[in-house]
mmCIF file of C-alpha atoms in Angstrom:
data_model
loop_
_atom_site.group_PDB
_atom_site.id
_atom_site.type_symbol
_atom_site.label_atom_id
_atom_site.label_comp_id
_atom_site.label_asym_id
_atom_site.label_seq_id
_atom_site.Cartn_x
_atom_site.Cartn_y
_atom_site.Cartn_z
ATOM 1 C CA MET A 1265 -3.405 77.368 47.415
ATOM 2 C CA ALA A 1266 -4.746 74.812 45.217
ATOM 3 C CA ILE A 1267 -8.416 73.324 44.564
ATOM 4 C CA GLY A 1268 -9.451 70.706 47.658
ATOM 5 C CA THR A 1269 -7.927 72.809 50.722
ATOM 6 C CA ARG A 1270 -8.639 75.159 52.792
ATOM 7 C CA LEU A 1271 -6.538 76.173 56.485
ATOM 8 C CA THR A 1272 -8.156 74.747 59.840
ATOM 9 C CA LEU A 1273 -7.088 75.177 63.423
ATOM 10 C CA ASN A 1274 -6.242 72.310 64.931
ATOM 11 C CA SER A 1275 -6.030 71.512 68.703
ATOM 12 C CA SER A 1276 -3.058 73.433 68.984
ATOM 13 C CA GLY A 1277 -4.500 76.130 67.490
ATOM 14 C CA LEU A 1278 -2.379 76.321 64.725
ATOM 15 C CA LEU A 1279 -3.305 76.738 61.156
ATOM 16 C CA GLU A 1280 -2.750 73.290 59.076
ATOM 17 C CA LEU A 1281 -3.691 72.693 55.605
ATOM 18 C CA ASP A 1282 -6.949 70.615 55.312
ATOM 19 C CA ASP A 1283 -7.038 67.958 52.306
ATOM 20 C CA ASN A 1284 -10.333 67.045 51.490
ATOM 21 C CA ARG A 1285 -9.358 66.141 48.080
ATOM 22 C CA ARG A 1286 -11.599 62.699 46.471
ATOM 23 C CA PRO A 1287 -9.376 58.888 46.643
ATOM 24 C CA ALA A 1288 -7.498 57.784 43.574
ATOM 25 C CA LEU A 1289 -6.098 54.732 42.747
ATOM 26 C CA LEU A 1290 -3.368 52.966 41.756
ATOM 27 C CA ILE A 1291 -3.332 49.182 40.617
ATOM 28 C CA MET A 1292 0.329 47.734 39.304
ATOM 29 C CA GLU A 1293 -0.097 44.778 36.924
ATOM 30 C CA ASP A 1294 1.050 41.978 39.896
ATOM 31 C CA GLY A 1295 -2.003 42.981 41.687
ATOM 32 C CA THR A 1296 0.492 45.682 44.092
ATOM 33 C CA THR A 1297 -2.564 48.242 45.129
ATOM 34 C CA PHE A 1298 -2.304 51.839 46.415
ATOM 35 C CA GLU A 1299 -4.787 54.275 47.446
ATOM 36 C CA GLY A 1300 -4.081 57.814 47.302
ATOM 37 C CA LYS A 1301 -4.881 61.207 46.779
ATOM 38 C CA ALA A 1302 -6.523 62.503 43.640
ATOM 39 C CA PHE A 1303 -5.039 65.614 41.445
ATOM 40 C CA GLY A 1304 -5.904 66.422 38.117
ATOM 41 C CA ALA A 1305 -8.331 64.759 35.774
ATOM 42 C CA ASP A 1306 -11.387 62.986 36.819
ATOM 43 C CA THR A 1307 -10.998 59.908 34.772
ATOM 44 C CA THR A 1308 -9.241 56.544 34.423
ATOM 45 C CA ALA A 1309 -5.993 56.048 32.607
ATOM 46 C CA VAL A 1310 -3.860 52.889 31.542
ATOM 47 C CA GLY A 1311 -0.213 52.651 29.986
ATOM 48 C CA GLU A 1312 3.012 51.257 31.058
ATOM 49 C CA LEU A 1313 4.533 52.506 34.466
ATOM 50 C CA VAL A 1314 8.025 54.067 34.852
ATOM 51 C CA PHE A 1315 9.568 56.163 37.198
ATOM 52 C CA ASN A 1316 11.933 58.994 36.237
ATOM 53 C CA THR A 1317 14.667 60.217 39.099
ATOM 54 C CA SER A 1318 14.728 63.920 38.222
ATOM 55 C CA LEU A 1319 14.361 66.563 41.124
ATOM 56 C CA MET A 1320 12.742 69.006 39.260
ATOM 57 C CA GLY A 1321 11.398 69.566 35.341
ATOM 58 C CA TYR A 1322 8.121 67.717 36.372
ATOM 59 C CA GLN A 1323 6.225 69.736 33.191
ATOM 60 C CA GLU A 1324 9.303 69.097 30.555
ATOM 61 C CA VAL A 1325 8.805 65.505 31.754
ATOM 62 C CA LEU A 1326 5.009 65.311 31.315
ATOM 63 C CA THR A 1327 5.415 67.195 27.654
ATOM 64 C CA ASP A 1328 7.740 64.884 26.450
ATOM 65 C CA PRO A 1329 6.563 62.805 23.387
ATOM 66 C CA SER A 1330 8.638 59.980 23.972
ATOM 67 C CA TYR A 1331 5.968 59.330 27.308
ATOM 68 C CA ALA A 1332 3.513 58.733 25.393
ATOM 69 C CA GLY A 1333 2.259 55.447 26.661
ATOM 70 C CA GLN A 1334 3.370 55.722 30.086
ATOM 71 C CA VAL A 1335 2.369 56.113 33.915
ATOM 72 C CA ILE A 1336 5.601 58.015 35.094
ATOM 73 C CA THR A 1337 6.916 57.707 38.715
ATOM 74 C CA LEU A 1338 8.761 61.015 39.728
ATOM 75 C CA THR A 1339 11.031 59.405 42.798
ATOM 76 C CA TYR A 1340 11.473 63.248 44.186
ATOM 77 C CA PRO A 1341 9.100 63.674 47.197
ATOM 78 C CA GLU A 1342 7.658 67.518 46.399
ATOM 79 C CA ILE A 1343 6.282 67.895 43.100
ATOM 80 C CA GLY A 1344 4.281 70.900 42.238
ATOM 81 C CA ASN A 1345 6.178 73.323 44.421
ATOM 82 C CA TYR A 1346 6.998 75.963 41.373
ATOM 83 C CA GLY A 1347 3.649 75.501 39.844
ATOM 84 C CA VAL A 1348 3.567 75.105 35.739
ATOM 85 C CA CYS A 1349 5.275 77.700 33.250
ATOM 86 C CA ASP A 1350 4.215 78.006 29.832
ATOM 87 C CA GLU A 1351 7.674 79.019 28.433
ATOM 88 C CA ASP A 1352 8.383 75.156 29.883
ATOM 89 C CA ILE A 1353 5.972 73.040 27.425
ATOM 90 C CA GLU A 1354 7.650 70.627 25.284
ATOM 91 C CA SER A 1355 5.105 69.985 22.875
ATOM 92 C CA ARG A 1356 1.624 70.252 21.788
ATOM 93 C CA SER A 1357 0.472 68.347 24.687
ATOM 94 C CA ILE A 1358 1.265 65.787 27.756
ATOM 95 C CA PHE A 1359 1.511 62.451 25.813
ATOM 96 C CA ALA A 1360 2.033 60.405 29.659
ATOM 97 C CA ARG A 1361 -1.163 59.341 30.614
ATOM 98 C CA ALA A 1362 -1.043 60.008 34.308
ATOM 99 C CA LEU A 1363 1.039 61.061 36.902
ATOM 100 C CA VAL A 1364 2.177 58.979 40.557
ATOM 101 C CA VAL A 1365 4.090 61.441 43.197
ATOM 102 C CA ARG A 1366 4.561 61.197 46.658
ATOM 103 C CA HIS A 1367 3.089 64.666 47.600
ATOM 104 C CA LEU A 1368 1.854 67.081 45.568
ATOM 105 C CA SER A 1369 2.578 70.764 47.302
ATOM 106 C CA ARG A 1370 -0.760 72.619 47.571
ATOM 107 C CA LYS A 1371 0.913 75.835 47.260
ATOM 108 C CA HIS A 1372 3.189 77.232 44.655
ATOM 109 C CA SER A 1373 5.537 79.473 44.613
ATOM 110 C CA ASN A 1374 7.623 80.997 41.343
ATOM 111 C CA HIS A 1375 7.124 84.428 39.243
ATOM 112 C CA ARG A 1376 7.132 82.315 36.020
ATOM 113 C CA ALA A 1377 4.167 80.529 37.461
ATOM 114 C CA SER A 1378 0.748 80.757 34.915
ATOM 115 C CA GLY A 1379 -0.836 78.129 37.239
ATOM 116 C CA THR A 1380 -0.779 74.908 38.974
ATOM 117 C CA LEU A 1381 0.143 71.181 37.920
ATOM 118 C CA ASP A 1382 -3.233 70.301 39.186
ATOM 119 C CA GLY A 1383 -4.942 72.536 37.099
ATOM 120 C CA PHE A 1384 -2.655 71.733 33.661
ATOM 121 C CA LEU A 1385 -3.424 68.200 34.374
ATOM 122 C CA LYS A 1386 -6.846 68.767 34.389
ATOM 123 C CA LYS A 1387 -6.626 71.063 30.546
ATOM 124 C CA PHE A 1388 -4.939 67.922 28.965
ATOM 125 C CA ASN A 1389 -7.505 65.297 30.605
ATOM 126 C CA ILE A 1390 -4.580 63.293 32.633
ATOM 127 C CA PRO A 1391 -5.109 61.498 36.172
ATOM 128 C CA GLY A 1392 -3.030 62.051 38.913
ATOM 129 C CA ILE A 1393 -2.256 59.978 42.522
ATOM 130 C CA SER A 1394 -0.271 61.574 45.459
ATOM 131 C CA GLU A 1395 0.178 61.048 49.089
ATOM 132 C CA VAL A 1396 1.289 56.907 48.184
ATOM 133 C CA ASP A 1397 4.693 54.878 48.359
ATOM 134 C CA THR A 1398 6.879 56.530 45.672
ATOM 135 C CA ARG A 1399 9.921 54.578 47.045
ATOM 136 C CA ALA A 1400 7.754 51.150 47.133
ATOM 137 C CA ILE A 1401 6.788 51.836 43.436
ATOM 138 C CA THR A 1402 10.011 52.466 42.276
ATOM 139 C CA ARG A 1403 11.792 49.897 44.121
ATOM 140 C CA ARG A 1404 9.087 47.327 43.056
ATOM 141 C CA LEU A 1405 9.879 48.457 38.936
ATOM 142 C CA ARG A 1406 13.726 47.686 39.765
ATOM 143 C CA ASP A 1407 12.983 44.592 40.881
ATOM 144 C CA GLN A 1408 10.429 43.299 39.129
ATOM 145 C CA GLY A 1409 10.197 45.308 35.535
ATOM 146 C CA ALA A 1410 7.974 48.319 34.086
ATOM 147 C CA MET A 1411 4.808 46.491 34.085
ATOM 148 C CA ARG A 1412 1.407 47.620 33.111
ATOM 149 C CA CYS A 1413 -0.927 49.777 35.344
ATOM 150 C CA ALA A 1414 -3.864 51.860 35.886
ATOM 151 C CA VAL A 1415 -4.850 54.935 37.613
ATOM 152 C CA SER A 1416 -8.061 55.984 38.461
ATOM 153 C CA THR A 1417 -9.707 59.074 40.027
ATOM 154 C CA GLU A 1418 -12.703 58.787 39.321
ATOM 155 C CA ASP A 1419 -15.664 59.419 42.131
ATOM 156 C CA ASP A 1420 -16.651 55.656 42.093
ATOM 157 C CA VAL A 1421 -12.945 53.625 42.233
ATOM 158 C CA LEU A 1422 -13.339 52.689 45.762
ATOM 159 C CA THR A 1423 -15.947 50.711 45.676
ATOM 160 C CA GLU A 1424 -16.834 47.140 44.546
ATOM 161 C CA GLY A 1425 -17.806 48.132 40.832
ATOM 162 C CA GLY A 1426 -15.144 51.341 40.564
ATOM 163 C CA ARG A 1427 -12.309 48.797 41.272
ATOM 164 C CA GLU A 1428 -14.085 46.179 38.927
ATOM 165 C CA LYS A 1429 -13.831 48.891 36.289
ATOM 166 C CA VAL A 1430 -10.311 50.014 36.633
ATOM 167 C CA LEU A 1431 -9.220 46.066 36.569
ATOM 168 C CA ALA A 1432 -11.177 45.646 33.506
ATOM 169 C CA ALA A 1433 -9.105 48.634 31.361
ATOM 170 C CA LEU A 1434 -5.476 47.140 32.997
ATOM 171 C CA GLU A 1435 -6.232 44.010 31.193
ATOM 172 C CA SER A 1436 -7.293 45.651 28.149
ATOM 173 C CA ALA A 1437 -3.891 47.689 27.863
ATOM 174 C CA PRO A 1438 -0.984 46.564 25.784
ATOM 175 C CA GLN A 1439 2.422 45.927 26.663
ATOM 176 C CA MET A 1440 5.164 48.938 25.173
ATOM 177 C CA ALA A 1441 6.475 45.823 23.145
ATOM 178 C CA GLY A 1442 5.387 46.234 19.536
ATOM 179 C CA GLN A 1443 3.574 49.262 20.172
ATOM 180 C CA ASP A 1444 4.219 51.776 17.215
ATOM 181 C CA LEU A 1445 3.677 55.167 18.829
ATOM 182 C CA THR A 1446 4.942 57.409 16.170
ATOM 183 C CA ASN A 1447 1.884 58.267 15.074
ATOM 184 C CA GLU A 1448 0.261 59.723 18.104
ATOM 185 C CA VAL A 1449 3.077 62.591 18.950
ATOM 186 C CA THR A 1450 3.956 63.400 14.948
ATOM 187 C CA THR A 1451 3.698 66.701 13.546
ATOM 188 C CA LYS A 1452 0.757 65.880 11.180
ATOM 189 C CA GLU A 1453 2.321 69.251 8.542
ATOM 190 C CA ILE A 1454 5.860 69.818 7.430
ATOM 191 C CA TYR A 1455 7.040 73.317 8.802
ATOM 192 C CA THR A 1456 10.446 74.817 8.520
ATOM 193 C CA ILE A 1457 11.666 77.338 11.184
ATOM 194 C CA GLY A 1458 14.880 79.110 11.489
ATOM 195 C CA GLU A 1459 16.596 81.356 8.800
ATOM 196 C CA GLY A 1460 20.481 80.004 9.190
ATOM 197 C CA GLN A 1461 22.186 78.997 5.372
ATOM 198 C CA THR A 1462 22.259 75.351 6.911
ATOM 199 C CA LYS A 1463 19.091 73.322 6.181
ATOM 200 C CA ILE A 1464 18.545 70.215 8.053
ATOM 201 C CA ALA A 1465 15.572 68.013 7.422
ATOM 202 C CA VAL A 1466 14.432 67.154 11.057
ATOM 203 C CA LEU A 1467 11.937 63.900 11.018
ATOM 204 C CA ASP A 1468 9.755 64.159 13.842
ATOM 205 C CA PHE A 1469 8.891 60.897 16.207
ATOM 206 C CA GLY A 1470 7.826 62.799 18.483
ATOM 207 C CA ILE A 1471 10.581 65.718 19.089
ATOM 208 C CA LYS A 1472 10.844 68.509 22.073
ATOM 209 C CA GLN A 1473 11.212 71.821 21.064
ATOM 210 C CA ASN A 1474 14.636 72.181 23.043
ATOM 211 C CA ILE A 1475 16.088 70.090 19.986
ATOM 212 C CA LEU A 1476 14.800 72.667 17.653
ATOM 213 C CA ARG A 1477 15.790 75.705 19.842
ATOM 214 C CA GLU A 1478 19.428 73.986 20.150
ATOM 215 C CA LEU A 1479 19.429 73.236 16.202
ATOM 216 C CA ILE A 1480 18.322 77.116 15.215
ATOM 217 C CA SER A 1481 20.560 78.486 17.651
ATOM 218 C CA ARG A 1482 23.506 78.004 15.789
ATOM 219 C CA GLY A 1483 22.361 79.105 12.743
ATOM 220 C CA ILE A 1484 20.396 76.392 10.931
ATOM 221 C CA THR A 1485 17.014 76.533 9.221
ATOM 222 C CA ALA A 1486 14.983 73.321 10.230
ATOM 223 C CA THR A 1487 12.272 71.563 8.086
ATOM 224 C CA VAL A 1488 10.597 69.459 10.207
ATOM 225 C CA TYR A 1489 8.513 66.509 8.389
ATOM 226 C CA PRO A 1490 6.082 63.780 9.760
ATOM 227 C CA ALA A 1491 7.353 60.620 10.771
ATOM 228 C CA ARG A 1492 6.191 58.671 7.675
ATOM 229 C CA ALA A 1493 7.369 60.830 5.276
ATOM 230 C CA LYS A 1494 8.936 59.517 2.026
ATOM 231 C CA ALA A 1495 12.656 59.148 1.818
ATOM 232 C CA ALA A 1496 12.178 60.404 -1.952
ATOM 233 C CA ASP A 1497 10.355 63.931 -0.927
ATOM 234 C CA ILE A 1498 12.804 64.926 1.827
ATOM 235 C CA LEU A 1499 15.843 64.355 -0.504
ATOM 236 C CA ALA A 1500 14.460 66.132 -3.367
ATOM 237 C CA THR A 1501 14.890 68.891 -1.294
ATOM 238 C CA SER A 1502 18.740 68.678 -0.749
ATOM 239 C CA PRO A 1503 19.340 68.940 3.082
ATOM 240 C CA ASP A 1504 22.744 69.459 4.058
ATOM 241 C CA GLY A 1505 21.695 67.290 6.577
ATOM 242 C CA ILE A 1506 19.014 64.725 8.260
ATOM 243 C CA PHE A 1507 18.174 64.831 12.112
ATOM 244 C CA LEU A 1508 16.479 61.980 13.654
ATOM 245 C CA SER A 1509 14.328 63.068 16.643
ATOM 246 C CA ASN A 1510 13.998 61.239 20.006
ATOM 247 C CA GLY A 1511 10.225 59.052 20.417
ATOM 248 C CA PRO A 1512 7.851 56.388 22.347
ATOM 249 C CA GLY A 1513 7.207 53.041 22.160
ATOM 250 C CA ASP A 1514 8.944 49.989 20.080
ATOM 251 C CA PRO A 1515 11.334 51.118 17.529
ATOM 252 C CA ALA A 1516 11.210 47.478 15.912
ATOM 253 C CA ALA A 1517 7.628 48.148 15.509
ATOM 254 C CA CYS A 1518 8.265 50.634 12.614
ATOM 255 C CA GLU A 1519 9.634 48.730 9.729
ATOM 256 C CA ASP A 1520 7.979 51.453 7.363
ATOM 257 C CA ILE A 1521 10.364 53.875 8.638
ATOM 258 C CA ILE A 1522 13.044 52.183 9.200
ATOM 259 C CA ALA A 1523 12.687 51.189 5.028
ATOM 260 C CA GLU A 1524 12.700 54.782 4.411
ATOM 261 C CA MET A 1525 15.381 55.485 6.805
ATOM 262 C CA LYS A 1526 17.422 52.771 4.475
ATOM 263 C CA THR A 1527 16.754 55.146 1.342
ATOM 264 C CA LEU A 1528 17.588 58.399 3.494
ATOM 265 C CA ILE A 1529 21.483 56.425 4.796
ATOM 266 C CA GLY A 1530 22.229 55.331 0.934
ATOM 267 C CA SER A 1531 22.264 58.645 -0.071
ATOM 268 C CA ARG A 1532 25.416 59.526 2.382
ATOM 269 C CA ILE A 1533 24.014 62.889 3.472
ATOM 270 C CA PRO A 1534 25.745 63.307 6.860
ATOM 271 C CA ILE A 1535 22.593 61.905 9.851
ATOM 272 C CA PHE A 1536 22.516 62.836 13.749
ATOM 273 C CA GLY A 1537 19.941 60.719 15.653
ATOM 274 C CA ILE A 1538 18.867 60.771 19.310
ATOM 275 C CA CYS A 1539 17.220 57.933 21.147
ATOM 276 C CA LEU A 1540 14.453 56.344 19.005
ATOM 277 C CA GLY A 1541 16.483 57.808 16.415
ATOM 278 C CA HIS A 1542 19.169 56.200 17.642
ATOM 279 C CA GLN A 1543 17.667 53.050 17.367
ATOM 280 C CA LEU A 1544 16.183 53.176 14.285
ATOM 281 C CA LEU A 1545 19.292 54.215 12.819
ATOM 282 C CA SER A 1546 20.924 51.355 14.154
ATOM 283 C CA ILE A 1547 18.012 48.445 12.789
ATOM 284 C CA ALA A 1548 18.050 50.450 9.733
ATOM 285 C CA LEU A 1549 22.100 49.669 9.732
ATOM 286 C CA GLY A 1550 21.895 46.243 10.126
ATOM 287 C CA GLY A 1551 21.679 46.094 14.322
ATOM 288 C CA SER A 1552 19.033 45.137 16.706
ATOM 289 C CA THR A 1553 17.292 46.360 19.827
ATOM 290 C CA TYR A 1554 15.793 44.813 22.959
ATOM 291 C CA LYS A 1555 13.591 46.070 26.135
ATOM 292 C CA LEU A 1556 15.379 47.273 29.508
ATOM 293 C CA LYS A 1557 13.817 45.531 32.315
ATOM 294 C CA PHE A 1558 12.696 49.105 33.814
ATOM 295 C CA GLY A 1559 14.345 51.607 31.308
ATOM 296 C CA HIS A 1560 16.746 55.142 31.764
ATOM 297 C CA ARG A 1561 14.915 57.869 33.006
ATOM 298 C CA GLY A 1562 16.379 60.838 35.175
ATOM 299 C CA GLY A 1563 18.405 64.002 34.334
ATOM 300 C CA ASN A 1564 22.161 62.002 36.266
ATOM 301 C CA HIS A 1565 22.946 59.293 34.141
ATOM 302 C CA PRO A 1566 26.259 58.977 34.178
ATOM 303 C CA VAL A 1567 27.589 57.921 30.148
ATOM 304 C CA LYS A 1568 31.439 57.502 28.919
ATOM 305 C CA ASP A 1569 32.698 58.857 25.374
ATOM 306 C CA LEU A 1570 34.560 56.160 24.398
ATOM 307 C CA THR A 1571 36.457 58.481 21.950
ATOM 308 C CA THR A 1572 37.651 60.684 24.586
ATOM 309 C CA GLY A 1573 37.972 59.246 27.816
ATOM 310 C CA LYS A 1574 35.421 61.999 29.553
ATOM 311 C CA ILE A 1575 32.385 61.076 30.994
ATOM 312 C CA GLU A 1576 29.227 62.943 30.601
ATOM 313 C CA VAL A 1577 26.389 63.310 33.052
ATOM 314 C CA THR A 1578 22.979 62.929 30.656
ATOM 315 C CA CYS A 1579 19.450 63.334 30.588
ATOM 316 C CA GLN A 1580 17.554 59.869 29.285
ATOM 317 C CA ASN A 1581 14.259 58.385 28.875
ATOM 318 C CA HIS A 1582 14.479 55.093 26.869
ATOM 319 C CA GLY A 1583 12.829 51.873 27.724
ATOM 320 C CA PHE A 1584 14.855 49.881 24.756
ATOM 321 C CA ALA A 1585 18.512 50.061 23.638
ATOM 322 C CA VAL A 1586 20.598 49.093 21.093
ATOM 323 C CA ASP A 1587 22.121 45.385 21.449
ATOM 324 C CA GLU A 1588 25.668 45.698 21.152
ATOM 325 C CA LYS A 1589 26.623 42.119 19.940
ATOM 326 C CA SER A 1590 24.294 42.716 17.370
ATOM 327 C CA MET A 1591 26.002 45.719 15.451
ATOM 328 C CA PRO A 1592 27.878 45.388 12.491
ATOM 329 C CA ALA A 1593 31.617 45.613 11.743
ATOM 330 C CA ASN A 1594 30.967 49.161 10.052
ATOM 331 C CA LEU A 1595 29.750 50.461 13.308
ATOM 332 C CA GLU A 1596 31.686 51.963 16.155
ATOM 333 C CA LEU A 1597 30.875 52.021 19.377
ATOM 334 C CA THR A 1598 31.348 55.466 20.851
ATOM 335 C CA HIS A 1599 29.502 55.980 24.626
ATOM 336 C CA ILE A 1600 28.141 53.462 27.393
ATOM 337 C CA ASN A 1601 26.168 53.480 29.878
ATOM 338 C CA LEU A 1602 28.881 53.615 33.481
ATOM 339 C CA ASN A 1603 25.591 52.025 35.405
ATOM 340 C CA ASP A 1604 24.293 48.551 33.485
ATOM 341 C CA ASN A 1605 27.480 49.383 30.065
ATOM 342 C CA SER A 1606 24.204 49.523 27.327
ATOM 343 C CA VAL A 1607 24.834 51.677 24.564
ATOM 344 C CA GLU A 1608 24.586 55.440 24.447
ATOM 345 C CA GLY A 1609 26.170 55.942 21.691
ATOM 346 C CA PHE A 1610 27.812 54.514 17.980
ATOM 347 C CA ARG A 1611 29.147 56.058 14.380
ATOM 348 C CA HIS A 1612 29.025 55.263 11.147
ATOM 349 C CA LYS A 1613 33.219 54.185 9.940
ATOM 350 C CA GLU A 1614 32.759 54.511 6.520
ATOM 351 C CA LEU A 1615 29.383 57.172 6.435
ATOM 352 C CA PRO A 1616 28.821 60.599 7.791
ATOM 353 C CA ILE A 1617 26.017 59.000 10.404
ATOM 354 C CA PHE A 1618 26.656 59.179 14.672
ATOM 355 C CA ALA A 1619 24.008 58.572 17.269
ATOM 356 C CA VAL A 1620 23.386 58.762 21.053
ATOM 357 C CA GLN A 1621 20.633 57.385 22.745
ATOM 358 C CA TYR A 1622 20.189 60.245 25.550
ATOM 359 C CA HIS A 1623 19.052 63.194 25.186
ATOM 360 C CA PRO A 1624 22.008 66.116 24.381
ATOM 361 C CA GLU A 1625 19.413 69.146 24.562
ATOM 362 C CA ALA A 1626 18.296 68.028 27.966
ATOM 363 C CA HIS A 1627 15.460 70.090 29.478
ATOM 364 C CA PRO A 1628 15.356 68.990 32.396
ATOM 365 C CA GLY A 1629 19.211 68.163 33.101
ATOM 366 C CA PRO A 1630 22.544 68.879 32.186
ATOM 367 C CA HIS A 1631 24.577 70.455 29.578
ATOM 368 C CA ASP A 1632 27.473 68.186 29.245
ATOM 369 C CA SER A 1633 26.401 67.177 26.233
ATOM 370 C CA ASN A 1634 25.495 70.059 24.074
ATOM 371 C CA TYR A 1635 28.439 69.910 22.459
ATOM 372 C CA LEU A 1636 26.365 67.031 20.142
ATOM 373 C CA PHE A 1637 24.746 69.638 18.295
ATOM 374 C CA ASP A 1638 28.083 71.646 17.415
ATOM 375 C CA ARG A 1639 29.465 68.170 16.004
ATOM 376 C CA PHE A 1640 27.294 67.456 13.997
ATOM 377 C CA LEU A 1641 27.219 70.564 12.094
ATOM 378 C CA SER A 1642 31.176 69.629 12.161
ATOM 379 C CA LEU A 1643 30.319 66.986 10.511
ATOM 380 C CA ILE A 1644 27.759 68.691 7.655
ATOM 381 C CA GLU A 1645 30.938 71.159 6.751
ATOM 382 C CA SER A 1646 33.331 68.243 6.903
ATOM 383 C CA HIS A 1647 31.032 66.815 4.124
ATOM 384 C CA HIS A 1648 30.291 69.636 1.911
ATOM 385 C CA LYS A 1649 34.542 70.105 1.734
ATOM 386 C CA VAL A 1650 34.784 66.750 0.101
ATOM 387 C CA THR A 1651 31.688 66.756 -1.573
ATOM 388 C CA LYS A 1652 32.502 69.623 -3.415
#
């Protein structure tokens, strides 16, 4: 049973859970305020408030580095009922700033669980707020767009002085547009995993562990580089392919990364990009990006593959998108989002380059798009035959 709860007898003589957790406060940029119950760390956090529609996978969502700088609202009402599991962590830390849920399960039942969600947030000093109307929050974000917010679980949060501190923190929070967050999430050192014959250089802009699992399961040796690795150093190792990972922030703010990417493109080595890698690649090839009103975050986004006519249900987590009108003539639009017709993928007409906006590795989410890793390997093999 979670800390802060106990069993008591109600007036009917029945056992019920008594919730004596401290209060918590969520204040949105437009002044909308929600009072709830605190869990996780006793602190105040600020970030861009967004929503995720996945029914499960809260641990993978929290540890996805693409959420750096953001406060996550989970639309599914019951959260925490299966605890947390060590093997489901997608990165070295929680990079989200805070978590907002409708109801925090006070007990969990899962033979794989190594702890509670409450304890997991405490470990990484992340605050959480529960017992708030997440439907109302989601509707407001859908109608008004993603916006900054502050979440506080400190003891004085409902006092006048406490609220003033929270408001001051909110006012000082930066907007997501213009932020380069890759240094916060990237690896600090080069490392290699896998023992396959195919050598891939991976640029880590905030990579999830399941991406690396998908790569090495296909007989790949992956050498993972920091986000700001020099193209010359990467090319000096003669990789068979280059993978550009997911990550947080505004792609247009990563000017130095884009400059190095242009050199990688000029090498004519096969390149596959996803999420932030997809956006950075589009800019390096002459396109541009823009900020979506409230983003795509969840495990149920329909995408159409224009090259086959097939529909994929995809896992997504992004707040920026490629501007289709900006795409140069040598890029072919290959995938579109069926909810809003935004760009979900492209390929180069002359070079061995392709990219998608969504997450083919899922975790959590559907596995409809796993074939893209196989397509990358096929592209590498075809390139080898041509260049021999």
